[in-house]
Protein backbone atom coordinates (compact mmCIF):
# COMPACT_ATOMS: atom_id res chain seq x y z
CA MET A 1 30.07 67.12 -17.47
CA SER A 2 27.38 64.51 -18.66
CA THR A 3 23.78 65.67 -18.99
CA THR A 4 21.36 64.86 -16.18
CA THR A 5 20.23 61.82 -18.04
CA GLY A 6 23.89 60.72 -18.68
CA ALA A 7 24.89 61.29 -15.01
CA PHE A 8 21.80 59.36 -13.89
CA ILE A 9 22.64 56.26 -16.01
CA ALA A 10 26.43 56.55 -15.11
CA GLY A 11 25.57 56.64 -11.36
CA GLY A 12 23.36 53.78 -11.62
CA ILE A 13 25.68 51.60 -13.54
CA ALA A 14 28.49 52.27 -11.13
CA ALA A 15 26.34 51.44 -8.00
CA CYS A 16 25.39 48.12 -9.70
CA GLY A 17 29.05 47.17 -9.87
CA ALA A 18 29.47 48.09 -6.26
CA VAL A 19 26.44 46.17 -5.04
CA THR A 20 27.61 43.01 -6.95
CA VAL A 21 30.44 42.98 -4.30
CA THR A 22 28.66 44.13 -1.18
CA HIS A 23 25.23 42.33 -1.55
CA PRO A 24 26.34 39.37 0.49
CA PHE A 25 27.01 41.57 3.51
CA GLU A 26 23.64 43.29 3.09
CA THR A 27 21.98 39.97 3.39
CA VAL A 28 23.70 39.04 6.45
CA LYS A 29 23.05 42.45 7.89
CA ILE A 30 19.29 42.14 7.27
CA ARG A 31 19.10 38.59 8.97
CA LEU A 32 20.90 40.00 11.90
CA GLN A 33 18.65 42.68 12.33
CA LEU A 34 15.48 40.46 12.08
CA GLN A 35 17.01 37.92 14.33
CA GLY A 36 15.09 37.70 17.75
CA GLU A 37 12.43 39.97 16.42
CA LEU A 38 10.29 41.02 19.38
CA GLN A 39 11.84 38.34 21.61
CA SER A 40 13.80 38.74 24.85
CA LYS A 41 17.38 38.13 24.62
CA GLN A 42 17.04 35.03 26.84
CA GLU A 43 14.44 33.71 24.52
CA ALA A 44 15.58 34.53 21.17
CA PRO A 45 17.79 31.86 19.36
CA ARG A 46 21.05 33.14 17.84
CA LEU A 47 21.04 31.65 14.45
CA TYR A 48 23.51 34.10 13.02
CA LYS A 49 26.29 34.92 15.52
CA GLY A 50 28.01 37.67 13.47
CA VAL A 51 29.27 38.77 10.06
CA PHE A 52 31.69 35.93 9.30
CA HIS A 53 29.53 33.28 10.89
CA GLY A 54 26.36 34.58 9.11
CA VAL A 55 28.38 34.37 5.67
CA SER A 56 29.53 30.83 6.73
CA ALA A 57 26.08 29.61 7.63
CA ILE A 58 24.37 30.91 4.69
CA LEU A 59 26.92 29.35 2.38
CA LYS A 60 26.93 26.08 4.20
CA ASN A 61 23.00 25.82 4.22
CA GLU A 62 22.20 27.74 1.01
CA GLY A 63 25.15 28.15 -1.19
CA PRO A 64 26.25 31.27 -3.04
CA LYS A 65 22.65 31.74 -4.10
CA GLY A 66 21.63 32.38 -0.54
CA LEU A 67 24.04 35.29 -0.17
CA PHE A 68 22.69 36.79 -3.43
CA ARG A 69 19.14 36.53 -2.82
CA GLY A 70 17.13 39.64 -4.24
CA ILE A 71 20.30 40.77 -6.25
CA GLY A 72 17.96 41.37 -9.14
CA ALA A 73 15.70 43.84 -7.11
CA ALA A 74 18.87 45.18 -5.60
CA TYR A 75 20.33 46.22 -9.26
CA VAL A 76 17.04 48.14 -10.12
CA TYR A 77 17.10 49.82 -6.71
CA GLN A 78 20.62 50.94 -7.24
CA MET A 79 19.78 52.23 -10.69
CA ILE A 80 17.11 54.17 -9.17
CA LEU A 81 18.71 55.36 -5.96
CA ASN A 82 22.21 56.06 -7.05
CA GLY A 83 20.91 57.44 -10.58
CA CYS A 84 19.13 60.14 -8.68
CA ARG A 85 21.93 60.75 -5.94
CA LEU A 86 24.71 61.04 -8.76
CA GLY A 87 22.52 62.36 -11.50
CA PHE A 88 20.57 64.99 -9.67
CA TYR A 89 23.12 66.25 -7.13
CA GLU A 90 24.90 68.60 -9.42
CA PRO A 91 21.87 70.14 -11.14
CA LEU A 92 20.28 70.66 -7.64
CA ARG A 93 23.52 72.17 -6.28
CA LYS A 94 23.89 74.50 -9.33
CA GLY A 95 20.30 75.52 -9.14
CA VAL A 96 20.10 76.31 -5.43
CA THR A 97 23.53 78.04 -5.66
CA THR A 98 22.58 80.23 -8.36
CA ALA A 99 19.28 81.38 -6.80
CA ILE A 100 21.08 82.12 -3.45
CA PHE A 101 24.54 83.40 -4.80
CA LYS A 102 23.75 84.33 -8.33
CA ASP A 103 26.97 82.20 -9.29
CA ALA A 104 26.71 78.57 -9.92
CA ASN A 105 30.43 78.17 -9.08
CA VAL A 106 30.13 79.15 -5.37
CA GLN A 107 30.86 76.29 -3.10
CA SER A 108 28.57 76.43 -0.02
CA LEU A 109 28.59 73.33 2.62
CA GLY A 110 24.97 74.07 3.49
CA VAL A 111 23.77 73.99 -0.21
CA ASN A 112 25.81 70.91 -0.88
CA ILE A 113 24.54 69.17 2.14
CA PHE A 114 21.05 69.99 1.16
CA SER A 115 21.57 68.89 -2.48
CA GLY A 116 23.00 65.55 -1.18
CA ALA A 117 20.14 65.01 1.07
CA ALA A 118 17.43 65.98 -1.27
CA SER A 119 18.68 63.79 -4.30
CA GLY A 120 19.03 60.76 -1.83
CA ILE A 121 15.55 61.17 -0.41
CA LEU A 122 14.20 61.56 -3.92
CA GLY A 123 16.05 58.12 -4.97
CA ALA A 124 14.94 56.43 -1.85
CA ALA A 125 11.29 57.30 -2.28
CA ALA A 126 11.37 56.50 -6.11
CA GLY A 127 13.16 53.15 -5.42
CA SER A 128 11.33 52.07 -2.15
CA PRO A 129 9.13 49.22 -3.86
CA PHE A 130 12.36 47.49 -4.91
CA PHE A 131 14.16 48.02 -1.66
CA LEU A 132 11.00 46.48 -0.15
CA VAL A 133 11.03 43.15 -2.14
CA LYS A 134 14.82 43.00 -1.90
CA THR A 135 14.69 43.00 1.75
CA ARG A 136 11.92 40.29 1.83
CA LEU A 137 13.93 38.16 -0.55
CA GLN A 138 17.02 38.44 1.64
CA SER A 139 15.38 37.59 4.74
CA TYR A 140 13.92 34.30 3.40
CA SER A 141 15.91 31.09 4.35
CA PRO A 142 14.45 27.60 4.20
CA PHE A 143 17.11 26.47 6.77
CA LEU A 144 17.67 29.21 9.03
CA PRO A 145 14.54 31.62 9.01
CA VAL A 146 14.41 34.78 10.93
CA GLY A 147 11.56 37.49 10.80
CA THR A 148 8.47 37.07 8.57
CA GLN A 149 9.15 34.70 5.84
CA HIS A 150 7.46 35.52 2.63
CA GLY A 151 8.87 32.94 0.07
CA TYR A 152 8.67 34.87 -3.16
CA LYS A 153 9.99 33.22 -6.22
CA ASN A 154 11.69 36.36 -7.46
CA ALA A 155 11.46 40.06 -7.44
CA VAL A 156 8.53 40.24 -9.97
CA ASP A 157 6.63 37.62 -8.10
CA GLY A 158 7.09 39.50 -4.92
CA LEU A 159 5.85 42.66 -6.32
CA ARG A 160 2.82 41.16 -7.69
CA LYS A 161 1.90 39.40 -4.47
CA ILE A 162 2.44 42.55 -2.45
CA HIS A 163 0.27 44.59 -4.75
CA ARG A 164 -2.47 41.97 -4.61
CA SER A 165 -2.48 41.47 -0.86
CA GLU A 166 -1.41 44.93 0.49
CA GLY A 167 -2.17 47.26 -2.38
CA VAL A 168 -0.16 50.35 -3.76
CA LYS A 169 0.28 51.50 0.15
CA GLY A 170 1.93 48.03 0.79
CA LEU A 171 4.64 48.71 -1.98
CA TYR A 172 5.58 51.84 -0.16
CA ARG A 173 5.70 50.36 3.40
CA GLY A 174 8.63 51.67 5.31
CA VAL A 175 9.23 54.37 2.89
CA GLY A 176 9.45 57.13 5.60
CA ALA A 177 12.18 55.40 7.46
CA ALA A 178 14.06 54.95 4.20
CA MET A 179 13.92 58.58 3.34
CA VAL A 180 15.26 59.65 6.69
CA ARG A 181 18.00 57.11 6.68
CA THR A 182 19.05 57.80 3.03
CA GLY A 183 18.92 61.52 3.66
CA PHE A 184 21.44 61.25 6.45
CA GLY A 185 24.15 59.28 4.24
CA SER A 186 23.35 61.30 1.01
CA SER A 187 23.93 64.57 2.84
CA ALA A 188 27.60 63.39 3.72
CA GLN A 189 28.53 61.30 0.73
CA LEU A 190 28.80 63.63 -2.28
CA PRO A 191 29.66 66.78 -0.48
CA THR A 192 32.42 65.24 1.28
CA TYR A 193 33.63 63.33 -1.74
CA PHE A 194 33.95 66.55 -3.88
CA PHE A 195 35.41 68.62 -0.80
CA ALA A 196 38.15 65.81 -0.43
CA LYS A 197 38.76 65.70 -4.12
CA ARG A 198 39.41 69.73 -4.23
CA ARG A 199 41.49 69.38 -1.06
CA LEU A 200 43.58 66.63 -2.42
CA ILE A 201 44.16 68.45 -5.73
CA HIS A 202 45.07 71.69 -3.91
CA HIS A 203 47.22 70.49 -1.19
CA THR A 204 48.96 67.35 -2.58
CA GLY A 205 49.00 68.16 -6.31
CA MET A 206 47.20 64.90 -7.24
CA LYS A 207 45.92 64.74 -10.71
CA GLU A 208 42.53 63.75 -12.10
CA GLY A 209 42.59 59.93 -12.38
CA PRO A 210 41.82 56.51 -10.49
CA ALA A 211 44.25 57.32 -7.55
CA LEU A 212 42.50 60.65 -6.76
CA HIS A 213 39.21 59.08 -7.13
CA LEU A 214 40.05 56.11 -4.84
CA ALA A 215 41.63 58.57 -2.19
CA SER A 216 38.32 60.88 -2.33
CA SER A 217 35.80 58.03 -2.07
CA THR A 218 37.80 56.61 0.73
CA CYS A 219 37.33 59.69 2.80
CA SER A 220 33.86 59.93 1.78
CA GLY A 221 33.10 56.42 2.82
CA PHE A 222 34.71 57.16 6.28
CA VAL A 223 32.53 60.00 6.78
CA VAL A 224 29.33 58.26 5.76
CA CYS A 225 30.27 55.30 8.07
CA CYS A 226 30.61 57.95 10.89
CA VAL A 227 27.34 59.63 10.22
CA MET A 228 25.33 56.62 9.70
CA HIS A 229 26.58 54.19 12.31
CA PRO A 230 27.91 55.02 16.02
CA PRO A 231 31.32 53.89 16.97
CA GLY A 232 31.98 51.78 20.07
CA THR A 233 33.79 54.66 21.96
CA PRO A 234 32.04 57.72 23.42
CA LEU A 235 32.03 60.76 21.13
CA LYS A 236 30.69 64.35 21.72
CA PHE A 237 26.87 64.24 22.71
CA ARG A 238 25.44 65.85 19.70
CA ILE A 239 27.57 63.83 17.21
CA LEU A 240 26.55 60.49 19.09
CA ILE A 241 22.78 61.60 19.04
CA ARG A 242 22.90 62.14 15.08
CA GLU A 243 24.81 58.57 14.65
CA ALA A 244 22.55 56.81 16.92
CA ASP A 245 19.41 58.23 15.04
CA ALA A 246 20.82 57.07 11.75
CA GLN A 247 21.64 53.35 12.96
CA LEU A 248 18.28 53.23 14.52
CA GLU A 249 16.63 54.19 11.38
CA ASP A 250 18.53 51.45 9.56
CA THR A 251 17.45 48.53 11.90
CA ILE A 252 13.79 50.04 11.94
CA MET A 253 13.76 50.15 8.15
CA SER A 254 14.55 46.42 7.74
CA ARG A 255 11.80 45.52 10.18
CA MET A 256 9.37 47.86 8.56
CA TYR A 257 10.03 46.59 5.06
CA ASN A 258 9.97 42.96 6.15
CA GLN A 259 6.53 42.77 7.96
CA THR A 260 3.15 43.06 6.19
CA GLY A 261 1.59 45.50 8.69
CA ASN A 262 1.05 42.52 11.21
CA LEU A 263 3.58 43.50 13.53
CA TYR A 264 4.09 47.35 13.56
CA SER A 265 1.71 50.24 12.95
CA GLY A 266 4.35 52.73 12.05
CA VAL A 267 8.04 53.62 12.74
CA PHE A 268 7.47 54.78 16.26
CA ASP A 269 5.50 51.84 17.10
CA CYS A 270 8.44 49.47 15.63
CA LEU A 271 10.88 51.43 17.70
CA VAL A 272 8.88 51.22 21.05
CA LYS A 273 8.21 47.40 20.52
CA THR A 274 11.75 46.64 19.66
CA VAL A 275 13.38 48.42 22.63
CA LYS A 276 10.60 47.24 24.98
CA ASN A 277 10.99 43.30 23.93
CA GLU A 278 14.75 43.14 23.05
CA GLY A 279 16.42 46.03 24.93
CA LEU A 280 18.07 49.19 23.75
CA LEU A 281 21.03 47.41 22.05
CA ALA A 282 18.62 45.77 19.61
CA ILE A 283 18.83 48.92 17.43
CA TYR A 284 22.53 47.90 16.93
CA LYS A 285 21.74 44.60 15.44
CA GLY A 286 23.86 44.03 12.21
CA PHE A 287 26.01 47.12 12.86
CA THR A 288 29.31 45.26 11.96
CA ALA A 289 27.79 43.67 8.80
CA HIS A 290 26.66 47.10 7.81
CA LEU A 291 29.90 48.60 8.29
CA ALA A 292 31.58 45.82 6.19
CA ARG A 293 29.14 46.91 3.40
CA ILE A 294 28.87 50.57 3.52
CA LEU A 295 32.67 51.44 3.27
CA PRO A 296 33.64 49.36 0.08
CA HIS A 297 30.10 50.30 -1.35
CA THR A 298 30.75 53.82 -1.14
CA ILE A 299 34.23 53.53 -2.35
CA LEU A 300 33.32 51.39 -5.29
CA THR A 301 30.39 53.46 -6.41
CA LEU A 302 32.06 57.02 -6.34
CA SER A 303 35.19 55.45 -8.07
CA LEU A 304 33.31 53.54 -10.66
CA ALA A 305 31.14 56.53 -11.37
CA GLU A 306 34.02 58.53 -12.33
CA GLN A 307 34.81 55.98 -14.92
CA THR A 308 31.19 55.48 -16.14
CA ASN A 309 30.72 59.21 -16.31
CA LYS A 310 33.77 59.64 -18.38
CA PHE A 311 32.61 56.96 -20.82
CA MET A 312 29.00 58.50 -20.85
CA ARG A 313 30.57 62.02 -21.80
CA LYS A 314 32.33 60.44 -24.72
CA PHE A 315 29.23 58.74 -25.90
CA GLU A 316 27.36 62.06 -25.64
CA ASP A 317 29.92 64.01 -27.40
CA LYS A 318 29.28 61.49 -30.57
CA VAL A 319 25.53 61.59 -30.44
CA LEU A 320 24.37 64.94 -29.09
CA PRO A 321 23.93 67.99 -31.34
CA PRO A 322 26.30 70.99 -30.74
CA THR A 323 23.48 73.13 -29.39
CA ILE A 324 22.82 70.75 -26.45
CA LYS A 325 26.68 70.40 -25.81
CA GLU A 326 27.01 74.05 -25.45
CA LYS A 327 24.60 73.96 -22.69
CA ILE A 328 26.20 71.25 -20.44
């Protein structure tokens, strides 16, 4: 096992690899969610008609650069978010498990879910300013604009202008919605990954390696999709409520981050105004685009994290003194 610092770095690097692949879908999702903001369905122009049309329209008018707007801020955000998620999950789990059961090796579903949610919430709070500027960079388009347009030159320029005009409070606009949304996803991601990994080893005899990592991360990605996004078919009432809440948070989060305080006074105000002006289905905008992003992103992050952790352990074996290696 890597040190906490090593796991943080390894998790962040893995997430950066994943976001390089999935960032274009995030750009399309954000524009779909901002499209027709506070307008009735009849009045709102449909500049982006779905995932593939969105990708095509952005490529046609802005080129590949348009799909990768905000990628620099996304890298920093992923380093912080998934560094915390993957780096702090195991120390948290062991600490809480030891405090409750007096044995760090005990596997408790409740403790695992708590540790996943807590590490994700911590990462979302720490990385919020970078998610804020990433969202605003991605929403900007000189050809097919949706939502509030900010026109930042880059992430540094965006952070500087936000701090100058909105203060420190402005840098953390929308952080509450982000913490709730990330808490949902993180409570499922790592617990289901390690659970699937243990079950696959026990029942199928799979050995440690890329095939096991891919299968386990696919199971985790599917569960994260189910937790964070409601399917089109009816499910049991309590599951539906939980999933609808998570999807709602995602749409509200995009809008809270993109505005400058001129449209919504808070999360609840954003929800009420969105539903009142655009209808209940407005909270599902960008649903398909987010599914197209979240599944491969989870699979790539967790699969790559196994490899980056392996390299990090080898590096630490070479540089750390024996007294420290005995403790990890």
